[in-house]
């Protein structure tokens, strides 16, 4: 009888250890999932920061390009006006020479 009780006691202890081990395993799996989620969030934040930084740089460059474009267009218009002015003056000089 004592032998049977010892076996039952040992069996309960083993079952308790199995239950404790399964609980610990469940906790560790949950901890692993939590760490993985934190890593995903961290990477997403880093990516967002990187994209925002690049966006700001790109936006700044686009604004500078727009300003440069306006300056270039103004210079082209000025050059065209100067060319027209030269042609007009040249035409007047030719006319004045013909009239003389």
mmCIF file of C-alpha atoms in Angstrom:
data_model
loop_
_atom_site.group_PDB
_atom_site.id
_atom_site.type_symbol
_atom_site.label_atom_id
_atom_site.label_comp_id
_atom_site.label_asym_id
_atom_site.label_seq_id
_atom_site.Cartn_x
_atom_site.Cartn_y
_atom_site.Cartn_z
ATOM 1 C CA UNK A 1 0.000 0.000 0.000
ATOM 2 C CA UNK A 2 2.746 2.377 0.892
ATOM 3 C CA UNK A 3 4.333 1.637 -2.429
ATOM 4 C CA UNK A 4 1.118 2.614 -4.252
ATOM 5 C CA UNK A 5 0.860 5.850 -2.262
ATOM 6 C CA UNK A 6 4.474 6.661 -3.054
ATOM 7 C CA UNK A 7 3.828 6.074 -6.745
ATOM 8 C CA UNK A 8 0.734 8.304 -6.623
ATOM 9 C CA UNK A 9 2.658 10.984 -4.760
ATOM 10 C CA UNK A 10 5.518 10.780 -7.261
ATOM 11 C CA UNK A 11 3.007 10.883 -10.088
ATOM 12 C CA UNK A 12 1.389 14.055 -8.678
ATOM 13 C CA UNK A 13 4.795 15.672 -8.232
ATOM 14 C CA UNK A 14 5.725 14.825 -11.802
ATOM 15 C CA UNK A 15 2.374 16.125 -13.035
ATOM 16 C CA UNK A 16 2.866 19.330 -11.018
ATOM 17 C CA UNK A 17 6.341 19.731 -12.519
ATOM 18 C CA UNK A 18 4.900 19.182 -15.991
ATOM 19 C CA UNK A 19 2.201 21.774 -15.293
ATOM 20 C CA UNK A 20 4.799 24.235 -13.976
ATOM 21 C CA UNK A 21 7.021 23.599 -16.980
ATOM 22 C CA UNK A 22 4.106 24.071 -19.398
ATOM 23 C CA UNK A 23 3.154 27.303 -17.627
ATOM 24 C CA UNK A 24 6.757 28.515 -17.847
ATOM 25 C CA UNK A 25 6.851 27.562 -21.534
ATOM 26 C CA UNK A 26 3.621 29.504 -22.145
ATOM 27 C CA UNK A 27 5.073 32.529 -20.338
ATOM 28 C CA UNK A 28 8.271 32.345 -22.367
ATOM 29 C CA UNK A 29 6.309 32.116 -25.629
ATOM 30 C CA UNK A 30 4.268 35.152 -24.609
ATOM 31 C CA UNK A 31 7.465 36.993 -23.714
ATOM 32 C CA UNK A 32 8.945 36.058 -27.092
ATOM 33 C CA UNK A 33 5.840 37.379 -28.885
ATOM 34 C CA UNK A 34 6.005 40.602 -26.876
ATOM 35 C CA UNK A 35 9.684 41.080 -27.766
ATOM 36 C CA UNK A 36 8.971 40.383 -31.448
ATOM 37 C CA UNK A 37 6.145 42.945 -31.458
ATOM 38 C CA UNK A 38 8.403 45.499 -29.768
ATOM 39 C CA UNK A 39 11.053 44.854 -32.413
ATOM 40 C CA UNK A 40 8.488 45.332 -35.185
ATOM 41 C CA UNK A 41 7.316 48.601 -33.623
ATOM 42 C CA UNK A 42 10.924 49.763 -33.206
ATOM 43 C CA UNK A 43 11.755 48.978 -36.839
ATOM 44 C CA UNK A 44 8.575 50.690 -38.032
ATOM 45 C CA UNK A 45 9.449 53.817 -36.034
ATOM 46 C CA UNK A 46 12.993 53.797 -37.422
ATOM 47 C CA UNK A 47 11.657 53.403 -40.966
ATOM 48 C CA UNK A 48 9.118 56.182 -40.445
ATOM 49 C CA UNK A 49 11.834 58.468 -39.083
ATOM 50 C CA UNK A 50 14.120 57.637 -42.011
ATOM 51 C CA UNK A 51 11.342 58.282 -44.540
ATOM 52 C CA UNK A 52 10.349 61.542 -42.859
ATOM 53 C CA UNK A 53 13.966 62.722 -42.841
ATOM 54 C CA UNK A 54 14.366 61.872 -46.526
ATOM 55 C CA UNK A 55 11.048 63.544 -47.291
ATOM 56 C CA UNK A 56 12.151 66.766 -45.618
ATOM 57 C CA UNK A 57 15.419 66.725 -47.549
ATOM 58 C CA UNK A 58 13.599 66.029 -50.810
ATOM 59 C CA UNK A 59 11.049 68.753 -50.125
ATOM 60 C CA UNK A 60 13.868 71.209 -49.426
ATOM 61 C CA UNK A 61 15.595 70.259 -52.680
ATOM 62 C CA UNK A 62 12.357 70.618 -54.632
ATOM 63 C CA UNK A 63 11.847 74.120 -53.227
ATOM 64 C CA UNK A 64 15.422 75.046 -54.164
ATOM 65 C CA UNK A 65 14.894 73.624 -57.656
ATOM 66 C CA UNK A 66 11.713 75.685 -58.029
ATOM 67 C CA UNK A 67 13.595 78.823 -56.979
ATOM 68 C CA UNK A 68 16.454 77.986 -59.354
ATOM 69 C CA UNK A 69 13.963 77.356 -62.159
ATOM 70 C CA UNK A 70 12.360 80.770 -61.598
ATOM 71 C CA UNK A 71 15.770 82.443 -61.697
ATOM 72 C CA UNK A 72 16.764 80.598 -64.880
ATOM 73 C CA UNK A 73 13.458 81.488 -66.571
ATOM 74 C CA UNK A 74 13.889 85.141 -65.582
ATOM 75 C CA UNK A 75 17.434 85.142 -66.991
ATOM 76 C CA UNK A 76 16.252 83.535 -70.244
ATOM 77 C CA UNK A 77 13.492 86.143 -70.604
ATOM 78 C CA UNK A 78 15.972 88.919 -69.911
ATOM 79 C CA UNK A 79 18.380 87.510 -72.503
ATOM 80 C CA UNK A 80 15.586 87.303 -75.097
ATOM 81 C CA UNK A 81 14.619 90.910 -74.411
ATOM 82 C CA UNK A 82 18.242 91.953 -74.809
ATOM 83 C CA UNK A 83 18.462 90.067 -78.114
ATOM 84 C CA UNK A 84 15.269 91.736 -79.378
ATOM 85 C CA UNK A 85 16.592 95.091 -78.256
ATOM 86 C CA UNK A 86 19.856 94.500 -80.131
ATOM 87 C CA UNK A 87 17.947 93.493 -83.274
ATOM 88 C CA UNK A 88 15.816 96.613 -83.046
ATOM 89 C CA UNK A 89 18.881 98.814 -82.565
ATOM 90 C CA UNK A 90 20.650 97.033 -85.412
ATOM 91 C CA UNK A 91 17.599 97.535 -87.615
ATOM 92 C CA UNK A 92 17.487 101.245 -86.738
ATOM 93 C CA UNK A 93 21.200 101.586 -87.493
ATOM 94 C CA UNK A 94 20.725 99.918 -90.871
ATOM 95 C CA UNK A 95 17.742 102.165 -91.663
ATOM 96 C CA UNK A 96 19.612 105.273 -90.644
ATOM 97 C CA UNK A 97 22.528 104.297 -92.886
ATOM 98 C CA UNK A 98 20.181 103.613 -95.780
ATOM 99 C CA UNK A 99 18.468 106.942 -95.316
ATOM 100 C CA UNK A 100 21.755 108.785 -95.282
#
